[in-house]
């Protein structure tokens, strides 16, 4: 891929630059980390004009390989105060690759006084006034499709991002145009919003398309990879049928399903919100629902879904495990219809369902509304749109909500809410939460699949370290983590695919070493931003309050955690 | 040889696979096995390879294939997942 698009909002200037040599072998998360390190002062105000937003493609983006075109967005996070990358499926990364754009760097701060969007096509890019300012992401996306046709890929924020709320994410659209594929974490939607940018529209019409160094060799090896995905029980049967929601049965069994603000690890209604129940419900209702769905063109796994109501009308697509865990069990809500409505509401506002699920759980714990009351949860989240004080507090995420409400049970690390894995039930994920430069983020190194005793503190640091490197590797290639169930033993083949695609010669060892180096880059950024080992901590209540059922606290010693960086 | 009775619960794709083999319908069954059997013996009995079993619990606590079984134990098997 040949170019970088640089958009300076202060000067209203857009330039196209060749990709410098040092960035050629970097993609996705690793690329965003390096660009941010090179171009911004880590001490800068995340919502100020010196922060930048880097929208990047992965190294395999646009290729035929299944699930290989995730969109990476990086910036300094208003939630963690450190470096952040969030990635998502959807169609935008492929569209960028077709246009030959490796990344878009957005800098400065608009002085126009009105919201704008960036339109990008084969002829260049232009900033245009965004009349859809203030609208939810569904309505906004519809307007963009009406104007530019159904083939464009909008990358956009909702009202929460426009207002600079820390829980705001950036979404892009699936192949059917649903703006529900969120780069959700870290408040990057707020970074985009304060710059006065509502959306980036990628129009791949008549684009030159991607080039292969050796297309026949790529296709040949790709057949082998496709066979692996098909034959692996998890990628061939598990994810396509039950989706990520199947995780609920596992975390529930491990006492790691956050329940009622992380006070319990198993939920009495877990079997009403898990993968099997979701599958049966969607199947029985028929209509617009679908038990399987691909978030990006060419994904063979199709772990996603379309959830319909009892009349068969689409409510939201998809429902994912994290949302089920945090807007569901963590809020004491054991009904998929309720969770689906809350999910749609969060999407439309453009907020991260993890951050908001945890914030609502904290608010329930503090008695603002009762646990299990889905209507009250809906009204509470709706306050974000209404700009009430409570809405503003909630929209700033779990930490601020907890502090304002006087909670001492706030499940966050480095200011960011935990995903739907209690670190007392799966301690390896606790290590990842504590030590990842990303803050509490399950995608930064999930250990849930590993065949270890999850409550034994012993092996977790090594395990988390390995998984953090694996995640960085996948996030840099643009790969969905789920392919690793089949591909993890074949990283050498992925290295070959990369060579056939872009000519970059490397080995499995080199790719993993590159991932470790990128993690180091992120840690160094954070150190310069004032975030160091002292911040690598799981909240105190989780080290003292045992999770019922297994009597486990998070007890991986702090000195052990520091071995991650060695 | 003396026998023991254990309850087996399986989920999603393991349940589907076993149903294809016509063994059980609702994911739950009682099995009589020789005393001194281990969890791994049960897994072998079900013809499940390593690819299929990612998590085992016995009486709601995480366990391993090497765990010896006792009369009345409840064994649950889950396929592996990368994440959610
Ligand atoms: S496996 Fe799921 S999340 Fe991954 S690319 Fe496919 S549909 Fe998207």
XYZ file of C-alpha atoms and ligand atoms in Angstrom:
658
model
C 0.000 0.000 0.000
C 1.428 3.196 -1.113
C 0.327 6.212 0.809
C -0.508 8.012 3.994
C -3.255 10.604 4.097
C -2.593 13.409 6.541
C -5.482 15.618 7.557
C -4.635 18.763 9.461
C -7.880 20.120 10.840
C -6.389 23.309 12.243
C -5.177 24.355 8.816
C -7.903 22.594 6.872
C -5.172 20.911 4.877
C -4.980 17.415 3.453
C -1.791 15.929 2.099
C -0.847 12.612 0.647
C 2.568 11.241 1.620
C 4.519 8.165 0.621
C 4.923 5.590 3.367
C 8.372 6.018 4.906
C 10.639 2.960 4.946
C 10.386 2.595 8.738
C 6.605 2.065 8.564
C 6.560 -0.410 5.696
C 6.756 -3.495 7.899
C 4.343 -2.161 10.495
C 0.591 -2.477 10.401
C -2.464 -1.969 12.588
C -1.744 -1.527 16.274
C 2.049 -1.610 15.932
C 1.862 1.088 13.278
C -0.377 3.342 15.353
C 1.969 2.917 18.334
C 4.997 3.941 16.301
C 3.319 6.904 14.623
C 1.990 8.232 17.929
C 5.433 7.811 19.474
C 7.038 9.644 16.578
C 4.519 12.419 16.276
C 2.914 13.347 19.583
C 4.138 14.375 23.003
C 2.994 11.568 25.317
C 2.252 14.172 27.970
C -0.256 15.992 25.762
C -3.880 16.529 26.710
C -5.821 13.624 25.137
C -8.673 15.920 24.146
C -6.404 18.743 23.062
C -5.146 19.760 19.660
C -1.776 18.022 20.050
C -3.252 14.529 20.224
C -3.645 12.695 16.922
C -5.866 9.968 15.662
C -4.275 7.303 13.503
C -6.611 5.179 11.402
C -4.582 2.248 10.159
C -4.905 -0.921 8.129
C -3.197 -4.169 9.062
C -0.437 -5.825 7.067
C -2.814 -8.389 5.545
C -5.670 -5.951 5.110
C -7.587 -6.304 1.871
C -6.195 -9.762 1.151
C -8.223 -12.897 0.503
C -7.291 -14.407 3.849
C -10.381 -14.853 5.995
C -10.964 -12.309 8.767
C -7.852 -10.301 7.902
C -9.126 -6.740 7.491
C -9.702 -5.277 10.900
C -9.550 -1.538 11.251
C -7.132 -0.165 13.852
C -7.513 3.260 15.399
C -4.906 4.684 17.744
C -4.513 7.824 19.811
C -3.809 8.945 23.348
C -6.737 7.807 25.466
C -8.754 10.216 27.606
C -9.691 7.261 29.815
C -6.274 5.795 30.534
C -4.127 8.841 29.813
C -1.888 6.448 27.903
C -1.476 5.091 24.421
C -4.518 3.375 22.994
C -5.446 1.245 20.043
C -8.911 -0.124 19.442
C -9.800 -2.288 16.486
C -12.900 -3.675 14.851
C -14.126 -5.701 11.926
C -16.358 -4.068 9.359
C -15.677 -2.870 5.862
C -13.557 0.270 6.210
C -10.101 -1.319 6.305
C -10.731 -3.218 3.079
C -11.987 -0.039 1.423
C -8.853 1.848 2.508
C -6.659 -0.956 1.185
C -8.414 -0.857 -2.164
C -7.626 2.860 -2.364
C -3.985 2.154 -1.566
C -4.168 4.039 1.725
C -2.155 2.480 4.528
C -3.293 4.968 7.127
C -4.939 8.305 7.759
C -3.403 10.606 10.346
C -5.808 13.166 11.752
C -4.229 16.067 13.578
C -5.021 19.489 14.968
C -8.438 20.791 15.855
C -11.053 22.296 13.596
C -11.522 26.037 13.859
C -14.548 26.136 11.584
C -17.032 26.129 14.457
C -19.091 23.435 12.794
C -18.771 19.682 12.541
C -17.124 18.229 9.436
C -16.568 14.892 7.823
C -13.781 13.707 5.604
C -14.691 12.206 2.258
C -12.023 9.995 0.713
C -12.115 8.467 -2.746
C -9.759 7.512 -5.554
C -9.210 11.141 -6.523
C -8.254 12.384 -3.076
C -9.953 13.641 0.043
C -11.990 16.616 1.128
C -13.460 18.016 4.328
C -17.168 18.759 4.103
C -19.699 20.180 6.595
C -21.516 17.467 8.554
C -25.214 18.336 8.702
C -25.713 15.071 10.571
C -23.905 16.442 13.624
C -25.687 15.407 16.799
C -27.431 12.447 15.209
C -27.020 8.856 16.337
C -24.786 6.569 14.334
C -27.646 4.669 12.667
C -29.328 7.767 11.277
C -25.981 9.324 10.334
C -24.845 6.216 8.470
C -28.142 6.137 6.577
C -27.646 9.714 5.416
C -24.121 8.949 4.229
C -25.329 5.914 2.283
C -28.105 7.959 0.696
C -25.599 10.534 -0.415
C -22.715 8.358 -1.551
C -24.267 4.984 -2.301
C -24.244 1.716 -0.451
C -20.666 0.782 -1.269
C -19.014 3.424 0.905
C -17.655 2.671 4.368
C -18.394 5.340 6.936
C -16.140 5.462 9.997
C -18.124 7.578 12.429
C -18.955 8.699 15.933
C -22.224 9.279 17.745
C -23.346 12.205 19.909
C -21.244 10.914 22.839
C -18.071 11.295 20.819
C -19.098 14.716 19.566
C -19.486 15.830 23.183
C -16.074 14.446 24.100
C -17.329 11.809 26.535
C -14.656 9.347 27.594
C -16.776 6.274 26.911
C -17.192 7.146 23.235
C -16.000 4.772 20.565
C -15.602 5.010 16.804
C -17.656 2.688 14.674
C -17.673 1.528 11.081
C -20.171 -0.402 9.026
C -20.674 -4.082 8.314
C -21.298 -5.344 4.758
C -25.016 -4.535 5.098
C -24.300 -1.004 6.281
C -24.954 -1.370 10.006
C -22.696 1.035 11.901
C -22.124 -1.405 14.725
C -18.498 -2.486 14.376
C -16.923 -0.467 17.133
C -13.343 0.416 17.845
C -14.944 0.832 21.194
C -12.375 1.099 23.885
C -10.416 3.914 25.423
C -12.599 6.869 24.490
C -11.128 7.402 21.038
C -14.538 8.615 19.859
C -14.040 11.624 22.116
C -10.653 12.334 20.521
C -12.338 12.388 17.119
C -15.268 14.430 18.415
C -13.264 17.238 19.975
C -11.412 17.629 16.697
C -14.751 18.481 15.142
C -14.782 15.408 12.932
C -18.029 13.454 12.725
C -16.995 10.850 10.177
C -14.534 9.624 7.618
C -16.247 8.271 4.517
C -14.185 5.806 2.529
C -15.490 5.478 -1.010
C -13.715 2.642 -2.841
C -15.555 3.176 -6.155
C -13.213 2.584 -9.107
C -10.297 2.180 -6.724
C -7.185 0.568 -8.116
C -7.642 -2.438 -5.803
C -5.025 -4.386 -3.898
C -1.888 -5.803 -5.449
C -0.207 -9.102 -4.684
C 3.483 -9.816 -5.022
C 2.630 -13.413 -5.867
C -1.081 -13.967 -6.200
C -1.003 -17.652 -7.251
C 1.222 -18.599 -4.293
C -1.042 -16.633 -1.963
C -4.141 -18.330 -3.292
C -2.603 -21.759 -2.998
C -1.602 -21.306 0.639
C -4.852 -19.538 1.387
C -6.731 -22.696 0.417
C -4.845 -24.559 3.096
C -5.678 -21.858 5.650
C -9.356 -21.963 4.700
C -9.358 -25.727 5.189
C -7.894 -25.289 8.674
C -10.637 -22.839 9.614
C -13.278 -25.177 8.302
C -11.955 -28.265 10.048
C -11.185 -26.715 13.408
C -14.189 -27.339 15.665
C -14.048 -23.855 17.174
C -13.720 -21.826 13.974
C -15.669 -24.293 11.845
C -18.578 -24.996 14.190
C -18.435 -23.165 17.513
C -18.136 -19.516 16.527
C -20.358 -19.793 13.421
C -23.215 -21.315 15.373
C -23.015 -19.930 18.892
C -20.811 -16.859 18.449
C -18.894 -15.177 21.213
C -21.939 -15.526 23.479
C -20.800 -19.114 24.084
C -18.131 -17.619 26.313
C -20.808 -17.002 28.958
C -21.090 -20.715 29.805
C -17.327 -20.912 30.241
C -16.877 -17.792 32.352
C -19.915 -18.767 34.398
C -18.330 -22.177 35.051
C -15.046 -20.522 36.030
C -16.816 -18.031 38.322
C -15.481 -15.280 36.107
C -18.745 -13.942 34.643
C -19.025 -10.468 36.176
C -22.285 -10.400 38.075
C -23.844 -7.443 39.920
C -20.842 -5.162 39.702
C -18.261 -7.908 40.019
C -19.599 -9.069 43.373
C -20.164 -12.611 42.061
C -18.675 -14.650 39.240
C -21.631 -16.769 38.242
C -25.102 -15.644 37.348
C -28.366 -17.467 38.045
C -29.650 -16.581 34.560
C -26.447 -17.428 32.684
C -28.256 -20.098 30.686
C -30.754 -17.476 29.483
C -28.075 -15.253 27.972
C -25.499 -17.739 26.673
C -24.653 -18.906 23.162
C -27.079 -21.807 23.100
C -29.990 -19.694 24.271
C -29.104 -16.936 21.815
C -28.943 -19.439 18.970
C -32.262 -21.052 19.883
C -33.977 -17.685 20.286
C -32.806 -16.279 16.963
C -33.604 -19.519 15.172
C -37.070 -19.862 16.664
C -38.013 -16.271 15.838
C -36.877 -16.360 12.214
C -37.666 -13.175 10.294
C -34.754 -10.765 9.995
C -32.708 -12.606 12.606
C -29.673 -14.659 11.711
C -27.655 -16.995 13.900
C -24.511 -16.371 11.868
C -23.139 -13.329 10.117
C -19.829 -12.011 8.774
C -18.731 -8.606 10.041
C -16.469 -8.220 7.034
C -16.582 -9.541 3.506
C -14.783 -12.846 3.178
C -14.877 -13.943 6.804
C -15.424 -17.688 6.825
C -16.005 -17.950 10.553
C -19.025 -15.648 10.699
C -19.197 -15.446 14.497
C -21.579 -12.518 14.400
C -25.388 -12.558 14.470
C -28.526 -10.527 13.835
C -30.866 -10.447 16.817
C -34.572 -10.087 16.085
C -37.516 -9.499 18.412
C -40.465 -11.852 18.828
C -42.003 -10.435 15.620
C -38.852 -11.301 13.706
C -37.804 -7.667 13.373
C -34.134 -6.816 13.730
C -33.241 -5.206 17.058
C -29.462 -5.120 16.897
C -26.609 -6.863 15.139
C -24.586 -8.316 16.627
C -25.024 -9.195 20.287
C -21.580 -10.082 21.602
C -20.366 -11.733 24.757
C -18.884 -8.594 26.294
C -22.189 -6.781 26.014
C -24.073 -9.790 27.358
C -21.651 -10.020 30.264
C -21.560 -6.361 31.201
C -24.940 -4.890 30.266
C -26.426 -8.275 31.230
C -25.029 -10.286 34.156
C -23.013 -7.397 35.557
C -26.220 -5.363 35.815
C -28.199 -8.382 37.040
C -30.119 -8.430 33.739
C -30.830 -11.953 32.486
C -32.918 -11.326 29.389
C -31.545 -11.119 25.857
C -34.341 -8.837 24.625
C -33.422 -6.307 27.297
C -29.724 -6.613 26.542
C -30.372 -6.189 22.806
C -32.274 -2.926 23.389
C -29.552 -1.580 25.666
C -26.968 -2.606 23.099
C -28.727 -0.707 20.305
C -29.079 2.358 22.502
C -25.363 2.357 23.354
C -24.420 1.847 19.710
C -26.614 4.700 18.571
C -25.125 7.061 21.137
C -21.694 5.820 20.085
C -20.555 4.572 23.493
C -18.572 1.473 24.396
C -20.909 -1.189 25.818
C -18.105 -2.448 28.076
C -17.406 0.936 29.648
C -21.102 1.761 29.994
C -22.038 -1.740 31.228
C -19.488 -1.411 34.000
C -20.503 2.192 34.769
C -24.178 1.166 35.058
C -23.148 -1.776 37.282
C -21.294 0.629 39.582
C -24.307 2.976 39.631
C -26.580 0.057 40.540
C -24.190 -1.006 43.277
C -24.421 2.515 44.699
C -28.196 2.340 44.722
C -28.931 4.745 41.853
C -31.190 2.111 40.274
C -31.775 -1.514 41.312
C -29.807 -4.431 39.898
C -31.848 -6.299 37.322
C -34.029 -3.350 36.366
C -33.593 -3.183 32.591
C -36.089 -0.322 32.129
C -34.265 1.808 34.669
C -30.952 0.962 32.982
C -32.412 2.052 29.644
C -33.596 5.333 31.110
C -30.264 5.910 32.820
C -28.256 5.379 29.631
C -30.749 7.559 27.730
C -29.735 10.403 30.041
C -26.484 10.557 28.063
C -28.505 11.833 25.110
C -30.511 14.144 27.360
C -27.394 15.803 28.804
C -28.490 15.453 32.408
C -25.777 15.565 35.053
C -26.173 11.822 35.681
C -25.969 11.190 31.941
C -22.763 13.191 31.690
C -21.256 11.362 34.651
C -22.136 7.940 33.250
C -20.790 8.871 29.826
C -17.396 9.600 31.343
C -17.083 5.921 32.156
C -16.944 3.627 35.145
C -14.162 5.335 37.096
C -15.724 8.785 37.110
C -19.183 7.327 37.756
C -17.780 5.384 40.708
C -15.917 8.358 42.127
C -18.868 10.707 41.861
C -21.124 8.141 43.512
C -18.632 7.328 46.275
C -17.931 3.731 45.302
C -14.897 1.800 46.495
C -15.695 -1.094 44.191
C -14.795 0.267 40.779
C -13.593 -2.453 38.384
C -11.124 -0.486 36.285
C -7.396 -0.519 35.571
C -5.630 2.631 34.436
C -9.006 4.337 34.308
C -10.586 1.867 31.901
C -13.366 -0.585 32.727
C -12.696 -4.305 32.821
C -14.121 -6.522 30.136
C -16.441 -9.409 31.039
C -13.885 -11.605 32.798
C -13.449 -11.361 36.554
C -9.707 -11.403 37.300
C -10.288 -13.531 40.390
C -11.748 -16.350 38.283
C -9.330 -16.015 35.349
C -6.175 -14.606 36.872
C -4.238 -14.534 33.616
C -6.678 -11.948 32.341
C -6.130 -10.053 35.571
C -2.432 -9.970 34.712
C -3.289 -8.655 31.247
C -5.652 -6.042 32.664
C -2.997 -4.905 35.148
C 0.002 -4.818 32.857
C -1.204 -4.110 29.344
C -0.351 -0.626 28.118
C -4.009 -0.588 26.998
C -5.511 -0.670 30.513
C -8.125 -3.308 31.387
C -8.686 -4.770 27.952
C -9.359 -8.449 27.277
C -8.328 -8.231 23.633
C -4.841 -7.199 24.713
C -4.046 -10.771 25.799
C -6.827 -13.179 26.663
C -5.770 -16.242 28.625
C -9.296 -17.654 28.918
C -8.639 -20.411 26.410
C -5.379 -21.649 27.931
C -5.312 -25.065 29.536
C -4.121 -23.884 32.929
C -5.680 -23.776 36.369
C -7.116 -20.277 36.045
C -7.072 -19.538 39.763
C -3.452 -20.597 40.244
C -1.389 -17.385 40.319
C 1.766 -19.316 39.313
C 1.657 -19.606 35.523
C -0.321 -16.473 34.725
C 2.420 -13.921 34.141
C 4.212 -16.067 31.567
C 0.910 -16.913 29.945
C -0.290 -13.325 29.792
C 3.048 -12.218 28.371
C 2.730 -14.758 25.591
C -0.867 -13.823 24.849
C -0.102 -10.094 24.866
C 2.508 -10.679 22.165
C 0.070 -12.864 20.225
C -2.591 -10.177 20.381
C -0.180 -7.508 19.229
C 0.809 -9.789 16.374
C -2.815 -10.306 15.287
C -3.716 -6.632 15.750
C -0.787 -5.623 13.579
C -1.625 -8.034 10.792
C -5.265 -6.883 10.839
C -6.326 -10.378 11.834
C -9.364 -11.221 13.880
C -8.195 -12.945 17.073
C -10.639 -15.768 16.487
C -8.661 -17.220 13.586
C -5.891 -17.937 16.055
C -7.884 -20.912 17.354
C -6.885 -22.585 14.088
C -3.828 -20.579 13.019
C -1.855 -20.270 16.270
C 0.346 -23.292 15.468
C 0.925 -21.983 11.929
C 2.312 -18.478 12.303
C 5.016 -19.480 9.832
C 2.301 -19.822 7.204
C 0.977 -16.376 8.032
C 4.503 -15.063 7.529
C 4.503 -16.696 4.097
C 1.134 -15.187 3.226
C 2.489 -11.794 4.138
C 5.430 -12.342 1.819
C 3.187 -13.410 -1.057
C 0.903 -10.454 -0.423
C 3.250 -7.562 0.101
C 6.750 -8.855 -0.423
C 7.681 -8.427 3.238
C 9.962 -11.339 4.059
C 9.845 -12.462 7.658
C 9.620 -15.505 9.875
C 7.365 -16.456 12.752
C 10.155 -15.479 15.173
C 10.631 -12.110 13.530
C 6.924 -11.367 13.584
C 6.667 -12.236 17.275
C 9.815 -10.231 18.032
C 8.205 -7.331 16.181
C 5.126 -7.703 18.377
C 7.254 -7.663 21.534
C 9.049 -4.553 20.258
C 5.722 -2.813 19.594
C 4.592 -3.591 23.144
C 7.824 -2.017 24.379
C 7.110 1.069 22.267
C 3.677 1.338 23.902
C 5.101 0.915 27.401
C 7.707 3.590 26.757
C 5.034 5.958 25.507
C 3.096 5.369 28.704
C 6.153 5.955 30.882
C 6.653 9.302 29.193
C 2.935 10.005 29.713
C 3.427 9.357 33.439
C 1.999 5.837 33.560
C 4.368 3.227 34.941
C 4.589 0.046 37.013
C 2.823 1.737 39.939
C -0.314 1.787 37.796
C -0.151 -1.928 37.013
C -2.711 -2.757 39.669
C -5.976 -4.590 39.988
C -8.442 -2.668 42.216
C -7.906 -3.363 45.893
C -11.343 -4.881 46.504
C -10.488 -7.690 44.096
C -7.399 -8.557 46.112
C -9.442 -8.738 49.317
C -13.027 -9.739 48.474
C -13.102 -13.395 47.424
C -15.331 -14.316 44.540
C -18.078 -16.567 45.945
C -18.029 -20.225 44.969
C -14.279 -20.547 44.567
C -13.076 -18.336 47.388
C -10.503 -16.722 45.136
C -8.932 -13.266 45.274
C -6.537 -11.749 42.755
C -3.198 -12.652 44.285
C -0.543 -12.468 41.585
C 2.142 -10.444 43.410
C 2.919 -6.984 42.092
C 6.638 -7.843 41.716
C 5.666 -10.802 39.539
C 3.589 -8.545 37.313
C 6.643 -6.490 36.514
C 8.228 -9.502 34.796
C 5.915 -8.826 31.876
C 8.178 -6.023 30.742
C 11.386 -8.104 30.907
C -14.782 -54.238 39.394
C -16.872 -51.794 41.389
C -18.705 -49.116 39.448
C -19.496 -45.466 40.131
C -22.217 -43.216 38.746
C -21.274 -39.755 37.463
C -23.290 -37.036 35.767
C -21.936 -35.607 32.542
C -22.987 -32.223 31.187
C -21.814 -30.978 27.821
C -22.387 -27.698 26.052
C -22.853 -26.195 22.595
C -20.651 -27.863 19.988
C -19.698 -30.839 22.147
C -23.387 -31.433 22.727
C -24.020 -31.149 18.989
C -21.234 -33.576 18.175
C -22.403 -36.152 20.644
C -25.951 -35.777 19.424
C -24.749 -36.531 15.920
C -23.424 -39.774 17.316
C -26.809 -40.363 18.891
C -25.591 -40.613 22.482
C -27.577 -38.000 24.363
C -30.229 -35.476 23.619
C -30.181 -32.643 26.145
C -26.560 -32.261 27.052
C -26.889 -34.124 30.327
C -26.564 -37.821 31.124
C -25.706 -40.241 33.871
C -22.882 -42.632 33.150
C -21.784 -45.712 35.019
C -18.032 -46.174 34.806
C -15.466 -48.326 36.604
C -14.193 -47.060 39.920
C -10.810 -45.351 39.573
C -11.765 -43.876 36.217
C -10.424 -40.443 35.470
C -12.018 -37.500 33.630
C -9.823 -38.365 30.627
C -11.433 -41.811 30.426
C -14.821 -40.173 30.095
C -13.492 -37.900 27.349
C -12.110 -40.935 25.500
C -15.421 -42.672 25.872
C -17.053 -39.757 24.084
C -14.473 -39.878 21.326
C -13.427 -36.255 21.807
C -9.967 -35.232 20.647
C -7.890 -32.426 22.217
C -9.298 -29.907 19.754
C -12.693 -30.297 21.301
C -12.171 -29.962 25.016
C -10.961 -26.607 26.283
C -12.307 -26.544 29.790
C -13.338 -29.190 32.300
C -15.103 -28.698 35.590
C -15.862 -31.312 38.228
C -18.454 -30.293 40.803
C -18.224 -26.719 39.519
C -14.462 -26.423 40.057
C -11.980 -26.328 37.195
C -10.354 -29.705 36.672
C -8.049 -31.749 34.431
C -8.213 -35.032 32.487
C -6.059 -36.640 35.190
C -8.617 -36.041 37.934
C -9.873 -39.338 39.459
C -13.646 -39.506 39.599
C -15.835 -40.372 42.570
C -19.401 -41.579 42.757
C -21.854 -38.686 42.317
C -19.401 -36.300 40.616
C -20.779 -33.841 38.070
C -18.412 -33.410 35.134
C -18.865 -30.571 32.638
C -17.010 -30.270 29.344
C -16.660 -27.100 27.263
C -14.995 -26.587 23.901
C -12.216 -23.982 23.760
C -12.910 -20.389 22.738
C -10.369 -17.683 22.062
C -12.391 -14.850 23.474
C -15.577 -12.920 23.306
S -14.833 -14.182 13.218
Fe -16.425 -12.747 13.833
S -15.362 -10.909 14.551
Fe -13.884 -12.162 13.419
S -13.916 -11.335 11.349
Fe -15.404 -12.995 11.395
S -17.389 -12.143 11.932
Fe -15.797 -10.606 12.372
